[in-house]
mmCIF file of C-alpha atoms and ligand atoms in Angstrom:
data_model
loop_
_atom_site.group_PDB
_atom_site.id
_atom_site.type_symbol
_atom_site.label_atom_id
_atom_site.label_comp_id
_atom_site.label_asym_id
_atom_site.label_seq_id
_atom_site.Cartn_x
_atom_site.Cartn_y
_atom_site.Cartn_z
ATOM 1 C CA MET A 852 -0.001 0.002 -0.003
ATOM 2 C CA GLY A 853 2.837 2.424 0.789
ATOM 3 C CA HIS A 854 2.522 5.047 3.489
ATOM 4 C CA LEU A 855 -0.618 7.092 4.001
ATOM 5 C CA TRP A 856 0.571 10.608 4.826
ATOM 6 C CA LEU A 857 -2.054 12.848 6.418
ATOM 7 C CA ILE A 858 -1.489 16.517 5.612
ATOM 8 C CA GLY A 859 -3.486 19.677 6.315
ATOM 9 C CA MET A 860 -3.979 22.573 8.690
ATOM 10 C CA MET A 861 -3.722 22.286 12.435
ATOM 11 C CA GLY A 862 -7.157 21.417 13.807
ATOM 12 C CA THR A 863 -8.186 19.140 10.951
ATOM 13 C CA GLY A 864 -7.766 16.036 13.132
ATOM 14 C CA LYS A 865 -4.733 14.477 11.417
ATOM 15 C CA SER A 866 -3.302 12.775 14.508
ATOM 16 C CA THR A 867 -6.550 11.204 15.707
ATOM 17 C CA VAL A 868 -7.592 10.182 12.204
ATOM 18 C CA ALA A 869 -4.143 8.646 11.594
ATOM 19 C CA SER A 870 -4.516 6.443 14.656
ATOM 20 C CA LEU A 871 -8.057 5.349 13.715
ATOM 21 C CA VAL A 872 -7.114 4.570 10.114
ATOM 22 C CA ALA A 873 -3.954 2.703 11.164
ATOM 23 C CA GLU A 874 -5.960 0.607 13.589
ATOM 24 C CA GLN A 875 -8.376 -0.422 10.850
ATOM 25 C CA LEU A 876 -5.577 -1.201 8.396
ATOM 26 C CA GLN A 877 -3.524 -2.917 11.119
ATOM 27 C CA VAL A 878 -0.364 -0.956 10.319
ATOM 28 C CA PRO A 879 1.690 1.293 12.627
ATOM 29 C CA HIS A 880 0.533 4.831 13.305
ATOM 30 C CA LEU A 881 3.231 7.510 13.526
ATOM 31 C CA ASP A 882 3.158 11.220 14.237
ATOM 32 C CA VAL A 883 5.895 13.554 12.997
ATOM 33 C CA ASP A 884 5.415 16.117 15.813
ATOM 34 C CA ALA A 885 5.492 13.383 18.470
ATOM 35 C CA LEU A 886 8.733 12.006 17.010
ATOM 36 C CA ILE A 887 10.324 15.493 17.038
ATOM 37 C CA VAL A 888 9.419 15.813 20.731
ATOM 38 C CA GLU A 889 10.703 12.322 21.534
ATOM 39 C CA HIS A 890 14.004 12.698 19.692
ATOM 40 C CA ASN A 891 14.813 16.227 20.857
ATOM 41 C CA HIS A 892 13.425 16.092 24.409
ATOM 42 C CA ARG A 893 11.714 19.452 23.844
ATOM 43 C CA THR A 894 8.139 20.525 23.208
ATOM 44 C CA ILE A 895 7.105 21.739 19.749
ATOM 45 C CA ALA A 896 6.211 25.125 21.268
ATOM 46 C CA ASP A 897 9.669 25.415 22.805
ATOM 47 C CA ILE A 898 11.472 24.659 19.529
ATOM 48 C CA LEU A 899 9.192 26.945 17.514
ATOM 49 C CA THR A 900 9.622 29.787 19.991
ATOM 50 C CA GLU A 901 13.378 29.547 19.526
ATOM 51 C CA SER A 902 13.284 29.266 15.739
ATOM 52 C CA GLU A 903 10.784 28.104 13.156
ATOM 53 C CA ALA A 904 13.704 27.426 10.780
ATOM 54 C CA ILE A 905 15.219 24.929 13.235
ATOM 55 C CA PHE A 906 11.802 23.293 13.683
ATOM 56 C CA ARG A 907 11.439 22.890 9.902
ATOM 57 C CA VAL A 908 14.873 21.217 9.646
ATOM 58 C CA LEU A 909 13.927 18.741 12.395
ATOM 59 C CA GLU A 910 10.573 18.126 10.722
ATOM 60 C CA SER A 911 12.201 17.366 7.350
ATOM 61 C CA ALA A 912 14.684 14.997 9.004
ATOM 62 C CA GLU A 913 11.840 13.018 10.618
ATOM 63 C CA ILE A 914 9.927 12.830 7.327
ATOM 64 C CA ALA A 915 13.039 11.617 5.475
ATOM 65 C CA ALA A 916 13.597 8.933 8.131
ATOM 66 C CA LEU A 917 9.936 7.836 8.085
ATOM 67 C CA ALA A 918 10.036 7.594 4.295
ATOM 68 C CA ARG A 919 12.555 4.767 4.659
ATOM 69 C CA LEU A 920 10.310 2.644 6.906
ATOM 70 C CA GLY A 921 7.662 0.072 5.974
ATOM 71 C CA ASP A 922 3.986 0.937 5.521
ATOM 72 C CA ALA A 923 2.400 3.176 8.134
ATOM 73 C CA VAL A 924 -0.216 5.864 8.543
ATOM 74 C CA ILE A 925 1.635 9.087 9.350
ATOM 75 C CA ALA A 926 0.248 12.368 10.709
ATOM 76 C CA THR A 927 2.402 15.298 9.626
ATOM 77 C CA GLY A 928 2.444 18.786 11.152
ATOM 78 C CA GLY A 929 0.470 21.458 9.341
ATOM 79 C CA GLY A 930 3.552 23.093 7.842
ATOM 80 C CA ALA A 931 5.201 19.937 6.514
ATOM 81 C CA VAL A 932 4.092 20.666 2.942
ATOM 82 C CA LEU A 933 5.901 24.010 2.894
ATOM 83 C CA GLU A 934 9.159 22.249 2.067
ATOM 84 C CA PRO A 935 8.892 20.748 -1.438
ATOM 85 C CA SER A 936 11.338 17.928 -0.688
ATOM 86 C CA ASN A 937 9.018 16.741 2.110
ATOM 87 C CA VAL A 938 6.154 16.471 -0.347
ATOM 88 C CA GLU A 939 8.398 14.652 -2.814
ATOM 89 C CA ALA A 940 9.409 12.156 -0.117
ATOM 90 C CA MET A 941 5.763 11.606 0.833
ATOM 91 C CA ARG A 942 4.585 11.050 -2.699
ATOM 92 C CA ALA A 943 7.524 8.807 -3.527
ATOM 93 C CA THR A 944 6.615 6.481 -0.647
ATOM 94 C CA GLY A 945 2.810 6.449 -0.692
ATOM 95 C CA SER A 946 -0.201 8.727 -0.898
ATOM 96 C CA THR A 947 -0.915 12.117 0.612
ATOM 97 C CA ILE A 948 -4.352 12.600 2.129
ATOM 98 C CA LEU A 949 -5.344 16.211 2.723
ATOM 99 C CA LEU A 950 -7.814 16.911 5.519
ATOM 100 C CA THR A 951 -9.494 20.275 4.994
ATOM 101 C CA ALA A 952 -12.006 22.307 7.028
ATOM 102 C CA SER A 953 -13.604 25.720 6.768
ATOM 103 C CA LEU A 954 -11.743 28.540 8.517
ATOM 104 C CA GLU A 955 -14.712 28.942 10.875
ATOM 105 C CA ALA A 956 -14.567 25.270 11.884
ATOM 106 C CA LEU A 957 -10.824 25.506 12.526
ATOM 107 C CA GLU A 958 -11.295 28.646 14.622
ATOM 108 C CA GLN A 959 -13.817 26.800 16.784
ATOM 109 C CA ARG A 960 -11.679 23.705 17.121
ATOM 110 C CA LEU A 961 -8.524 25.651 18.001
ATOM 111 C CA LEU A 962 -10.218 28.001 20.487
ATOM 112 C CA HIS A 963 -8.991 26.021 23.478
ATOM 113 C CA ALA A 964 -5.970 24.430 21.847
ATOM 114 C CA GLU A 965 -2.742 24.065 23.769
ATOM 115 C CA SER A 966 0.095 26.508 23.147
ATOM 116 C CA ARG A 967 0.656 27.093 19.435
ATOM 117 C CA PRO A 968 3.279 29.791 18.931
ATOM 118 C CA LEU A 969 2.386 30.179 15.244
ATOM 119 C CA LEU A 970 -1.095 31.391 16.232
ATOM 120 C CA GLY A 971 0.298 34.520 17.841
ATOM 121 C CA ASP A 972 -2.478 37.000 17.071
ATOM 122 C CA ASP A 973 -6.168 36.929 16.133
ATOM 123 C CA LYS A 974 -5.528 37.027 12.412
ATOM 124 C CA ALA A 975 -2.706 34.475 12.340
ATOM 125 C CA LEU A 976 -4.894 31.446 11.615
ATOM 126 C CA ALA A 977 -6.640 33.189 8.706
ATOM 127 C CA ARG A 978 -3.289 34.315 7.292
ATOM 128 C CA ILE A 979 -1.825 30.799 7.462
ATOM 129 C CA TYR A 980 -5.053 29.340 6.030
ATOM 130 C CA GLU A 981 -4.982 31.653 3.015
ATOM 131 C CA SER A 982 -1.282 31.392 2.374
ATOM 132 C CA ARG A 983 -1.254 27.583 2.420
ATOM 133 C CA ALA A 984 -4.487 26.795 0.583
ATOM 134 C CA GLN A 985 -2.818 26.336 -2.786
ATOM 135 C CA VAL A 986 0.187 24.343 -1.613
ATOM 136 C CA TYR A 987 -2.090 21.948 0.280
ATOM 137 C CA MET A 988 -4.197 21.275 -2.817
ATOM 138 C CA GLN A 989 -1.105 20.855 -4.988
ATOM 139 C CA SER A 990 0.354 18.379 -2.486
ATOM 140 C CA ALA A 991 -2.752 16.209 -2.151
ATOM 141 C CA ASP A 992 -3.573 12.886 -3.803
ATOM 142 C CA ILE A 993 -6.862 12.592 -1.905
ATOM 143 C CA VAL A 994 -8.892 15.369 -0.231
ATOM 144 C CA VAL A 995 -11.381 14.850 2.614
ATOM 145 C CA ASP A 996 -13.363 17.822 3.912
ATOM 146 C CA THR A 997 -13.762 17.402 7.675
ATOM 147 C CA THR A 998 -15.897 20.509 8.288
ATOM 148 C CA ASP A 999 -19.094 18.636 9.147
ATOM 149 C CA LEU A 1000 -17.615 15.270 10.112
ATOM 150 C CA ASP A 1001 -16.402 13.825 13.373
ATOM 151 C CA VAL A 1002 -13.082 11.978 13.456
ATOM 152 C CA GLU A 1003 -14.723 8.550 13.074
ATOM 153 C CA ALA A 1004 -16.560 9.661 9.928
ATOM 154 C CA VAL A 1005 -13.374 11.230 8.538
ATOM 155 C CA SER A 1006 -11.509 7.952 9.121
ATOM 156 C CA GLU A 1007 -14.215 5.997 7.326
ATOM 157 C CA GLU A 1008 -14.041 8.394 4.403
ATOM 158 C CA VAL A 1009 -10.237 8.090 4.244
ATOM 159 C CA LEU A 1010 -10.512 4.284 4.283
ATOM 160 C CA ARG A 1011 -13.140 4.392 1.547
ATOM 161 C CA CYS A 1012 -10.929 6.649 -0.628
ATOM 162 C CA VAL A 1013 -7.817 4.520 -0.240
ATOM 163 C CA ALA A 1014 -9.752 1.326 -0.995
ATOM 164 C CA THR A 1015 -10.957 2.594 -4.390
HETATM 165 C C1 S3P B 1030 2.384 23.631 12.531
HETATM 166 C C2 S3P B 1030 1.458 22.708 12.925
HETATM 167 C C3 S3P B 1030 1.635 21.866 14.131
HETATM 168 C C4 S3P B 1030 3.119 21.728 14.468
HETATM 169 C C5 S3P B 1030 3.769 23.052 14.547
HETATM 170 C C6 S3P B 1030 3.675 23.826 13.219
HETATM 171 C C7 S3P B 1030 2.107 24.446 11.313
HETATM 172 O O1 S3P B 1030 1.115 20.564 13.896
HETATM 173 O O2 S3P B 1030 3.798 20.910 13.553
HETATM 174 O O3 S3P B 1030 3.147 23.770 15.579
HETATM 175 O O4 S3P B 1030 3.047 25.081 10.780
HETATM 176 O O5 S3P B 1030 0.949 24.443 10.846
HETATM 177 P P1 S3P B 1030 -0.463 20.232 13.818
HETATM 178 O O6 S3P B 1030 -0.887 20.506 12.415
HETATM 179 O O7 S3P B 1030 -0.521 18.768 14.138
HETATM 180 O O8 S3P B 1030 -1.139 21.074 14.830
#
């Protein structure tokens, strides 16, 4: 099957959906952000506060390492698609599944989210949303709109798409 790489904005449910889909397919479930934390003994917020550039280097290194492993369902961080070589590595080793949601839905879901240094001011989410819309679509093999779906329904839709 190759890897299933979940991409998309923060708040689209990538991590939870990855674990549900992996369980159904009986393959490992991996999370790029969790691996960065584990391997660097620092929180994502801590690394990002120091330097987004350093965070992006660590993120690319994890993606390159994951690309060499056997089949898994992998949740990436929202900015993983910003580096073209990450997208190349993902597509060379499987399929990219983009989870989308309306800006309003993301605002609601991220209202009480834990510390996210990239969401510094009120307009930050909208700015990131607009600026990434095109690169997300260009990076996606499959697109699932999560706006009106819970994580179980999104997982079912992902499974249906990969089965056809
Ligand atoms: C980021 C999204 C986060 C995390 C980091 C940067 C982004 O992951 O990788 O805070 O640039 O959109 P989630 O999409 O899992 O929240």
